[in-house]
XYZ file of C-alpha atoms in Angstrom:
559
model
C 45.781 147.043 218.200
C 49.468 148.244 218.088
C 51.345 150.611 220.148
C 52.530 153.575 218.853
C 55.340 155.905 221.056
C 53.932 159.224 221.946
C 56.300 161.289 219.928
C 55.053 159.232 216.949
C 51.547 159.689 217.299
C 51.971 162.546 214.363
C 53.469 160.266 212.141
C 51.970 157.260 212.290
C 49.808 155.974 208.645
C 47.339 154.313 210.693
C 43.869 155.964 208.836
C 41.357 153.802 209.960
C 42.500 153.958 213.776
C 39.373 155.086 215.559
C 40.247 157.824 218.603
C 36.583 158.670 219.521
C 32.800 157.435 219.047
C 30.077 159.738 218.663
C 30.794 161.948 216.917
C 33.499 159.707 215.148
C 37.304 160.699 214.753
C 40.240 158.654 213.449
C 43.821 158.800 214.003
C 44.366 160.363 210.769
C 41.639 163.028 210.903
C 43.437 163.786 214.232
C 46.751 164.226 212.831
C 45.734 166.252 210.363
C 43.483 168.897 212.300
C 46.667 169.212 214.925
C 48.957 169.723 212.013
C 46.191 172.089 210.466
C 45.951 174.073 214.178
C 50.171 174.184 214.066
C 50.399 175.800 211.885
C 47.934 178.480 212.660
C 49.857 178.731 215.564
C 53.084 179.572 214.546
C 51.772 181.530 211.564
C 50.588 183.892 214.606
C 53.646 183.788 216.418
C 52.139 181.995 219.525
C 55.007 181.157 222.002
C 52.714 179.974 224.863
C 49.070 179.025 225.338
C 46.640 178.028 227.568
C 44.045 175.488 227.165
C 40.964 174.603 228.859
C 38.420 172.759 226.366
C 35.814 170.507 227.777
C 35.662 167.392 224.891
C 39.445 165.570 225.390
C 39.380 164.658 221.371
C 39.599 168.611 220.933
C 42.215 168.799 223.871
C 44.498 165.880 222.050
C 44.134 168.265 218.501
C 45.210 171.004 220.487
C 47.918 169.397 222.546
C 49.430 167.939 219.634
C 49.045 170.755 217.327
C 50.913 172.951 220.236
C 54.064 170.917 220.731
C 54.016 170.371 216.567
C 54.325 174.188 216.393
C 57.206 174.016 219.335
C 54.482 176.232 221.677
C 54.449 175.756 225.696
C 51.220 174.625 227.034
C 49.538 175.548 229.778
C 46.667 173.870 231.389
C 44.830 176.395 233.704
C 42.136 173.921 236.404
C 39.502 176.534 235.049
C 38.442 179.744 233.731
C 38.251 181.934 236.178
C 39.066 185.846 236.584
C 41.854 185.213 238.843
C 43.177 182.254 237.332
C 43.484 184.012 233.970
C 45.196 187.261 236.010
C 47.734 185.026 237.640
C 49.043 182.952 234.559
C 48.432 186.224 231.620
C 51.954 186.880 231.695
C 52.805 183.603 230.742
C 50.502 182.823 227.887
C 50.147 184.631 224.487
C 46.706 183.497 223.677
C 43.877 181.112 225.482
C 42.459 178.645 223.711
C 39.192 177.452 225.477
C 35.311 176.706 224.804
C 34.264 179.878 226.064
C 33.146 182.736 224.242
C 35.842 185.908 224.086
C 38.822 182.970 223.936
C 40.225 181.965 220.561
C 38.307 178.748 220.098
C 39.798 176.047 218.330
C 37.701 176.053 214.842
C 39.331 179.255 214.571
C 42.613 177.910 214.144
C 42.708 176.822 210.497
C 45.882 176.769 207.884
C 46.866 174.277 205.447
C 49.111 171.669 207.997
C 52.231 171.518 208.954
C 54.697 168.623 207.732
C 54.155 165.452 210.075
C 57.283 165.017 212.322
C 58.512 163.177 215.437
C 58.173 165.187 218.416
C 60.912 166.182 220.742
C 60.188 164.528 224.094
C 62.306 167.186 226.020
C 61.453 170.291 223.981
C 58.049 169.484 224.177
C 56.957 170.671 227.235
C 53.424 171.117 229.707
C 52.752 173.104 232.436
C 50.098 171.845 234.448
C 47.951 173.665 237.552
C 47.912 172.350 241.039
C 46.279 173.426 244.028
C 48.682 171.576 246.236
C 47.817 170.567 249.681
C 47.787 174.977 251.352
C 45.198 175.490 247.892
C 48.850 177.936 246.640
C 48.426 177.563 243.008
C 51.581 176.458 241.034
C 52.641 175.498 237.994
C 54.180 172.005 237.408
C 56.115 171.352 234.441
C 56.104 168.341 232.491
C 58.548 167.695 229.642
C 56.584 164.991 227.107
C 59.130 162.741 228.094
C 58.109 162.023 231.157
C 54.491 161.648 230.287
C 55.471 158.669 227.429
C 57.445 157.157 229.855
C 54.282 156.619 232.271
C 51.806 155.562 230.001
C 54.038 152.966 228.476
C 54.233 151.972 232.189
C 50.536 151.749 232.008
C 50.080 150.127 229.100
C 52.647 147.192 230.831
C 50.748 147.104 233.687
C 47.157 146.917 232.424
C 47.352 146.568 228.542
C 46.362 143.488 228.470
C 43.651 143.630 230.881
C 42.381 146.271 228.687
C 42.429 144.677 226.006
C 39.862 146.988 222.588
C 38.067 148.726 225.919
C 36.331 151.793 224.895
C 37.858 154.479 228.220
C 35.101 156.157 229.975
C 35.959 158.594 232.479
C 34.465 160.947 234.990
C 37.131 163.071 235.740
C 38.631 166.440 233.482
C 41.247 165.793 231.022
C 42.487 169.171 232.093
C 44.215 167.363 234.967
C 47.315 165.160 235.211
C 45.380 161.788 235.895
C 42.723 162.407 233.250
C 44.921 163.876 230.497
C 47.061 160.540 231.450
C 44.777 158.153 231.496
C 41.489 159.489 229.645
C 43.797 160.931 226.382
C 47.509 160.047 225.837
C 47.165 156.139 226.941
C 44.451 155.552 225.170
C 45.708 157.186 221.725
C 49.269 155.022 221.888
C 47.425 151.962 222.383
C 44.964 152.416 219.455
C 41.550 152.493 222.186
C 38.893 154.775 221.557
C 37.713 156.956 224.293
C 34.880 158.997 225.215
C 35.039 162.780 224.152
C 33.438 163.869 227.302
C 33.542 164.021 230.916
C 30.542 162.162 232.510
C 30.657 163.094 236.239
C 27.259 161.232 236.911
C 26.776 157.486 237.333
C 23.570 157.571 234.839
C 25.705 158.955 232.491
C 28.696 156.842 232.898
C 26.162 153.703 233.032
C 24.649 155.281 229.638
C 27.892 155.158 228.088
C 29.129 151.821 228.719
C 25.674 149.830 227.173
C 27.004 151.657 223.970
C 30.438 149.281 224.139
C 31.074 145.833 224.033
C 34.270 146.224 226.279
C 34.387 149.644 228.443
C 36.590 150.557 231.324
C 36.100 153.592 233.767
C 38.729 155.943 234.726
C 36.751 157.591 237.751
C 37.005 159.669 240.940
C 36.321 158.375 244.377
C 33.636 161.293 244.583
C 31.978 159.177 242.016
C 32.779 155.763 242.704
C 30.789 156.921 246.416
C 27.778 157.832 244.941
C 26.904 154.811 242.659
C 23.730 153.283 244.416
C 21.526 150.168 244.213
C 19.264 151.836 241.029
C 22.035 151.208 238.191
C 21.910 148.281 235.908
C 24.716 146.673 238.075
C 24.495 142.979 235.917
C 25.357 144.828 232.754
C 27.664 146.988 234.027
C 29.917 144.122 235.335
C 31.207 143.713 231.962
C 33.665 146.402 232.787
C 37.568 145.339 231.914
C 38.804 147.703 235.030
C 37.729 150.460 237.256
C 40.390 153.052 237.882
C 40.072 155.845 240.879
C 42.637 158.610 241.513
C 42.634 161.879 242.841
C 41.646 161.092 246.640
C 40.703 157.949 248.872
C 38.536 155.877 248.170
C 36.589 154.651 251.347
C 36.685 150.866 252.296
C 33.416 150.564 252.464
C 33.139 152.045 248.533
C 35.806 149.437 247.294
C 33.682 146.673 249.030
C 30.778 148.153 247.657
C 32.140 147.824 244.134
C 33.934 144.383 244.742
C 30.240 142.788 245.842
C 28.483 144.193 242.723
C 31.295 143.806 239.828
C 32.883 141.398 241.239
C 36.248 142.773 241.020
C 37.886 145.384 243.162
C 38.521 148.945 241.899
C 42.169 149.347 241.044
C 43.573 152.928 243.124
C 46.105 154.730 241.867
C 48.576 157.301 244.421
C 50.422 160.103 242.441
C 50.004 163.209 242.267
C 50.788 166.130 239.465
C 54.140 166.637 240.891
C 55.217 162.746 240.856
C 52.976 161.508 238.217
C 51.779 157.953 239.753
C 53.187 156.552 242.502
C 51.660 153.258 243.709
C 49.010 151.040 243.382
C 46.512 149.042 245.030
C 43.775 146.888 244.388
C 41.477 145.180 247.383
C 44.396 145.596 249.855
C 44.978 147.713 252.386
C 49.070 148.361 250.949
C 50.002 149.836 248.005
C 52.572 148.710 245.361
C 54.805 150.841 243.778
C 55.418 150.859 239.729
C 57.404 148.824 238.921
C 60.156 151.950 237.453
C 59.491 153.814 240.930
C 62.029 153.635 243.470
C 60.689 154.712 246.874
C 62.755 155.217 250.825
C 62.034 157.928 253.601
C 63.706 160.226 255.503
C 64.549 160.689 258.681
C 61.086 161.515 259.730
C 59.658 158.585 257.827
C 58.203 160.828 254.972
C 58.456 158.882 251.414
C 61.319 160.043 248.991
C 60.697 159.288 245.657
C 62.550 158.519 242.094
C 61.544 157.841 238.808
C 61.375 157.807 235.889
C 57.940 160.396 235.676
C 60.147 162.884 237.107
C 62.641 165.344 235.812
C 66.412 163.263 235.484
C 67.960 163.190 238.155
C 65.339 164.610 240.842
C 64.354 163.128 243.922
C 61.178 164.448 245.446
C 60.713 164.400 248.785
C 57.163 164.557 249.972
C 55.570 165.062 253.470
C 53.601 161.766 252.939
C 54.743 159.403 256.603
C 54.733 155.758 255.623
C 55.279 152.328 256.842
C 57.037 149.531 254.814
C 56.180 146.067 255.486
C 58.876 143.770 254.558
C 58.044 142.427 250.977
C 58.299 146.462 250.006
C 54.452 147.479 249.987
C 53.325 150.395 252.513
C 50.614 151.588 254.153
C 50.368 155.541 254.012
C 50.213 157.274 257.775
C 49.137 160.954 256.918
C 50.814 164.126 255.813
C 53.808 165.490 258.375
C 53.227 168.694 257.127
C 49.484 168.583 258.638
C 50.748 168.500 262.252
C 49.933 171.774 264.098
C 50.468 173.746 267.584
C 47.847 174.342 270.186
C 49.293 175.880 273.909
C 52.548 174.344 272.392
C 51.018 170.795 272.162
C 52.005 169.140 268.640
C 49.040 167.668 267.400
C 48.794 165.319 263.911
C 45.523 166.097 261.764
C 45.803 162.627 259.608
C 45.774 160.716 263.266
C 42.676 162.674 264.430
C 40.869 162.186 260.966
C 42.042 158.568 260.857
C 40.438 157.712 264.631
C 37.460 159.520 263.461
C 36.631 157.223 260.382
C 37.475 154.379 262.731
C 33.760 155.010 264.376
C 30.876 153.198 262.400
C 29.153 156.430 262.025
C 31.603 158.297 259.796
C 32.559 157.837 256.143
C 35.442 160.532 256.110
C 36.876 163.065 257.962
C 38.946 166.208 257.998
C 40.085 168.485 260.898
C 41.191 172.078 261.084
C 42.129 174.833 263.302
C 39.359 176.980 263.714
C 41.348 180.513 264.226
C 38.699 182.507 266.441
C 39.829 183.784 269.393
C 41.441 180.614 271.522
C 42.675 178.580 268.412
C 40.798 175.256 268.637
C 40.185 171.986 266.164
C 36.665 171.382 264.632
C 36.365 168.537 262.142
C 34.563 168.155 258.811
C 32.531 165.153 258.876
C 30.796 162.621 256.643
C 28.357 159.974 257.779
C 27.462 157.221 257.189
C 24.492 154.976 256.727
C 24.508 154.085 260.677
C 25.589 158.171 260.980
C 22.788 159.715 259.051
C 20.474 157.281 261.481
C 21.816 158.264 264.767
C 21.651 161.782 263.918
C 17.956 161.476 262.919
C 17.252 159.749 266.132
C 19.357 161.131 268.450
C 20.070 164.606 267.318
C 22.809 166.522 266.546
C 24.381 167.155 270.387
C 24.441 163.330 270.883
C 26.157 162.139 268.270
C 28.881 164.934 267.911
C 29.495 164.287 271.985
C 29.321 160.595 270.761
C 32.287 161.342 268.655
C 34.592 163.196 271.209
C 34.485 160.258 273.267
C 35.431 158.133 270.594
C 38.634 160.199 270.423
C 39.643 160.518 273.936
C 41.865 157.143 273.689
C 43.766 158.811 271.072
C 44.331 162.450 271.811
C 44.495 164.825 274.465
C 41.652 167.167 275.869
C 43.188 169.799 273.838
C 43.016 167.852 270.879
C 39.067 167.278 271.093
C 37.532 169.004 268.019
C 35.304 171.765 269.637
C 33.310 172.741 266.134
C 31.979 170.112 264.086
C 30.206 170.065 260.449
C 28.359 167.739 259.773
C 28.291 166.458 255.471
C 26.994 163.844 253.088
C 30.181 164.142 251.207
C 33.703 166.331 251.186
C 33.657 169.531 249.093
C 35.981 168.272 247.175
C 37.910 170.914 244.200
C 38.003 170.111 240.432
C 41.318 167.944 241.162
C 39.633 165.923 243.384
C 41.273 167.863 246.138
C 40.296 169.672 249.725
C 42.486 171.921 250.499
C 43.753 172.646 254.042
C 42.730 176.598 253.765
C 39.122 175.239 252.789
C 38.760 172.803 255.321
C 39.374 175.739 257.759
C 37.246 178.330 255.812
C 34.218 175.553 256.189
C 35.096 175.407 260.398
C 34.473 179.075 260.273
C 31.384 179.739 257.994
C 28.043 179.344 259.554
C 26.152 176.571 259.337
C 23.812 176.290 255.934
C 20.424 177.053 255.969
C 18.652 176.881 252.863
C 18.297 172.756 250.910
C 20.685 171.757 247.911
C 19.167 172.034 244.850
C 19.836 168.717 242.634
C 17.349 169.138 239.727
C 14.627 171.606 238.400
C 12.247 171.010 235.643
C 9.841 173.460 234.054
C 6.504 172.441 232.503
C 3.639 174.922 231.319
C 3.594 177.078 234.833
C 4.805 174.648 236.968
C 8.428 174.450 238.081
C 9.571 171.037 239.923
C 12.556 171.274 242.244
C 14.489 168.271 243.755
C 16.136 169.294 247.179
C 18.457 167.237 249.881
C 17.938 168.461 253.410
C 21.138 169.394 254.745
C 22.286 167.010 257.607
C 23.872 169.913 259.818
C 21.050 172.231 258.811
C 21.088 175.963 261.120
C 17.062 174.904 261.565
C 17.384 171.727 262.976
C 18.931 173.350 265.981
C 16.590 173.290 269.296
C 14.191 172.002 266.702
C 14.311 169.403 268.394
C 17.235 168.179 270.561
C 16.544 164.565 270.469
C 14.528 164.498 267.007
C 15.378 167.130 264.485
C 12.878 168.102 262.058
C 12.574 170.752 259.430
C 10.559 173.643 260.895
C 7.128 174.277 259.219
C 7.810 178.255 258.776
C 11.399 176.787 257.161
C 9.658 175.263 254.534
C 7.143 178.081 253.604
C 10.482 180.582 253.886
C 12.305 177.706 251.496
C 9.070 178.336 249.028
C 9.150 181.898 249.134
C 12.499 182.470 248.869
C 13.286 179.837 245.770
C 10.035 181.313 244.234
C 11.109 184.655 244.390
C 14.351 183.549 242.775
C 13.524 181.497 240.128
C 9.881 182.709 239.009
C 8.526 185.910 238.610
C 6.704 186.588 241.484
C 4.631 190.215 242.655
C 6.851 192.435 245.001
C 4.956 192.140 248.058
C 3.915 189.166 250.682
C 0.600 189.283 251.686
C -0.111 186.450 253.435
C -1.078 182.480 253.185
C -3.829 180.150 253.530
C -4.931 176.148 253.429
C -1.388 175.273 255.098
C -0.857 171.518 255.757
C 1.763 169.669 257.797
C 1.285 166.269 257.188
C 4.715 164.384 257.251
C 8.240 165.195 259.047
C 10.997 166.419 257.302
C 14.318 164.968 258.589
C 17.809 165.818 257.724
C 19.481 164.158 254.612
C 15.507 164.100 253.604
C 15.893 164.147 249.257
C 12.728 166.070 248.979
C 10.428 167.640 245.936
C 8.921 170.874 246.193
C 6.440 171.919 243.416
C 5.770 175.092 242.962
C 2.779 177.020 240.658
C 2.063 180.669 240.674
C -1.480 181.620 240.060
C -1.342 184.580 237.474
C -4.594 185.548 237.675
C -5.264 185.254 241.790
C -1.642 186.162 242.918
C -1.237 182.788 245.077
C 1.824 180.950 244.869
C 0.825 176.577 245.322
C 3.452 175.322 246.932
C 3.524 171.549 247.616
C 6.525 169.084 249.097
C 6.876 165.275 249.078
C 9.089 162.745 249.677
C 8.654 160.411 247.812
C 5.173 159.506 247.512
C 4.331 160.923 250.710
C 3.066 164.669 250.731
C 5.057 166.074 253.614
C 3.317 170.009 253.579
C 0.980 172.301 251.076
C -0.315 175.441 251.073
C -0.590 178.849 249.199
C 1.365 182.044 249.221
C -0.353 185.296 248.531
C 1.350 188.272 246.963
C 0.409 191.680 246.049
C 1.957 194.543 244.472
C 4.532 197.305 245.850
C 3.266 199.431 248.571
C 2.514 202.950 247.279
């Protein structure tokens, strides 16, 4: 492999250079569909575009092809109404997979000349949520983003060595555009077209590759369990995770069964990366990033991922230790006022996860009347247990006495949520103004639907019981179980919406109870609907066990 500079990547005669597997694409077939796409570009007089396109070979055409044709580029988080009514002013057309965008077969001329790119004309404008969720722009000039990934490839290069990239996380953000795309195409590895947010997937993809390496989410990096092929997949040359943290317990998870810890990166879309830290507790900064604080301990930060000459200042508290790694303390900017008490969020949510019984946490103000905290919580293992065993009331009172040693009485969270994992955002992000929408919305009451199948007239749904479940309440204290007329409801209700059912209830027959239904329960209900006799069959198990039958009759509309 050889390394070519970012604003070469449009010149370089490398044909054979494979970019992506499956289906195949070469350097050169690259170059020439971006210089192709330029100059449809400015043969329409595009100034500025946005693009959102799901498979990062066609993002990289489009990328390229933009700054070839000296066009600004936006990249919008998604696709939404109001995202498209707050950036429309500042883009000419929107190039994106779905259907009344321009999509990107569209854009078709005979190519531009090859040519160097300008590494401060060329500009990007990316989309952050921030930590208030206030959506911003951040511009990048390309500059700054060839000056990080040769700081990667420095790093890690080696390591990396003819790795196939496999990622889990958009390309339409600043760690996967990094890290999935422009890396990867300066070093000459190939990468995987699309983003594989499951760990079946991402196992599926690495058996396809000698040498693989994973640029993944902590969201992900949670959820990979005892049922993957853990002895093949410990060929992996490194295991990156960005966008939030990673929980100790995760890491360890990962060190035990690849037998190398994941390597974390800090940064954000403002900063560009940060730090580093693998299997320690303190993070290193890259090596070009200069780092001090303020007077209120916050980090300051320089380098060269920045615009010249800026110094960002961020709300981040940290503590050196003296050979110059740090240990992050929380955000000063999450610190709030109740009866004119100050009162640090990051403090609370780090004494929380301190207790064996919680993975994560985030607090908020709930705003109703008297202005109070409740916290967001996610259990673990030894959590899930004591709540299935204890109840709900025990545990949460469990967990107000854990804080009393480190807060006030005011401090106490009063409202508390109970979760098998954050609701985190596309960026890997929870913002503060959704941590305090969750504190305020009532608690959930019908299961998560993970998977349906259809087959002949029998749909298949697989559910997870909610841990903090409305139901489970007073049903019962000590012991909470799913209520029997829940479950029928649940039937009713997801038959009604997903088959076509008769207008009318009218009644049910041969109901068994048979086993208990506890919260965090992964569950399968079967449904069939009986044309001919108007009964709905409904049927759930866990596992092998049938927990409840029955059937539903139906009739038609009252006259």
């Amino acid at each position: 492999m050889s390394w070519i500079n970012l604003e070469h990547l449009l010149l370089a005669p490398h044909a054979e250079r494979v970019v992506t597997h499956a289906p195949a694409l070469t350097l050169a077939h690259l170059q020439n569909r971006a210089l192709s796409v330029a100059g449809a570009l400015q043969q329409q007089g595009v100034k500025q575009i946005a693009i959102h396109l799901e498979d990062a070979a066609d993002l990289a055409v489009a990328l390229f092809a933009a700054w070839r044709a000296e066009v600004s580029v936006l990249l919008p988080s998604d696709l939404q109404a109001q995202t498209r009514q707050r950036w429309a002013p500042q883009v000419d057309l929107w190039l994106s997979d779905a259907p009344d965008d321009t999509p990107l077969h569209a854009l078709n001329t005979p190519p531009l000349a090859p040519a160097r790119l300008d590494l401060d004309a060329c500009t990007l404008s990316l989309c952050t949520s921030g930590s208030s969720g206030e959506p911003k722009l951040i511009e990048k000039k390309l500059r700054q983003l060839a000056n990080e990934v040769t700081a990667l490839e420095r790093l890690w290069g080696a390591d990396l060595g003819h790795a196939c990239i496999i990622g889990s996380v958009a390309a339409q953000h600043i760690y996967g555009l990094l890290f999935r795309v422009l890396w990867p195409l300066c070093a000459g590895r190939s990468f995987v077209r699309k983003q594989l947010p499951f760990p079946e997937d991402l196992q599926r993809a690495s058996r396809e590759h000698d040498a693989f390496a994973w640029v993944a989410s902590p969201a992900l990096l949670k959820r990979m369990g005892d049922n993957l092929d853990w002895a093949s997949l410990s060929a992996v040359r490194r295991v990156f995770s960005s966008g939030g943290a990673l929980p100790a317990e995760a890491a360890e998870s990962l060190h035990q069964r690849l037998d190398q810890w994941p390597t974390e990166i800090l940064g954000s879309s403002e900063t560009g990366g940060i730090a580093w830290r693998q299997g320690d507790p303190l993070w290193r900064a890259f090596d070009d990033v200069k780092l001090s604080q303020d007077e209120d301990g916050a980090l300051r930060i320089e380098s060269p991922y920045l615009p010249a000459g800026h110094v960002e200042q961020t709300a981040d508290a940290a503590r050196f230790s003296e050979d110059g790694r740090f240990e992050l303390l929380g955000r000063l900017d999450r610190i709030v006022k109740l009866e004119e008490k100050r009162i640090s969020l990051p403090l609370l949510e780090q004494a929380l996860a301190t207790h064996e019984w919680v993975s994560e946490a985030r607090v908020g103000v709930v705003r109703e009347n008297r202005a109070s905290l409740g916290a967001l919580v996610v259990l673990s293992d030894s959590g899930v247990h004591a709540l299935r065993n204890q109840g709900r009331r025990s545990l949460t009172s469990a967990l107000r006495q854990h804080l009393v040693p480190h807060c006030e009485a005011l401090a106490l969270p009063r409202r508390w949520r109970l979760l098998s994992q954050l609701p985190l955002n596309t960026q890997g992000k929870l913002p503060q103004t959704q941590v305090e929408a969750l504190l305020v919305a009532p608690r959930v009451q019908e299961p998560e639907i993970l998977n349906q199948q259809t087959s002949g007239d029998e749909l298949t749904l697989e559910l997870i019981v909610p841990l903090d479940l409305a139901h489970f309440s007073g049903h019962f204290p000590g012991t909470p179980i799913l209520p029997g007329v829940v479950q029928i409801d649940w039937a009713i209700a997801l038959g009604q919406r997903l088959m076509d059912l008769p207008p009318r209830f009218a009644g049910m027959e041969v109901l068994k109870f048979q086993q208990l239904v506890r919260p965090g329960d992964h569950i399968t209900l079967t449904l069939r609907f009986d044309q001919e006799r108007s009964k709905l069959h409904f049927a759930y198990r866990n596992g092998d066990a049938a927990c409840s039958s029955g059937r539903i009759l139906w009739g038609t509309a009252d006259v």
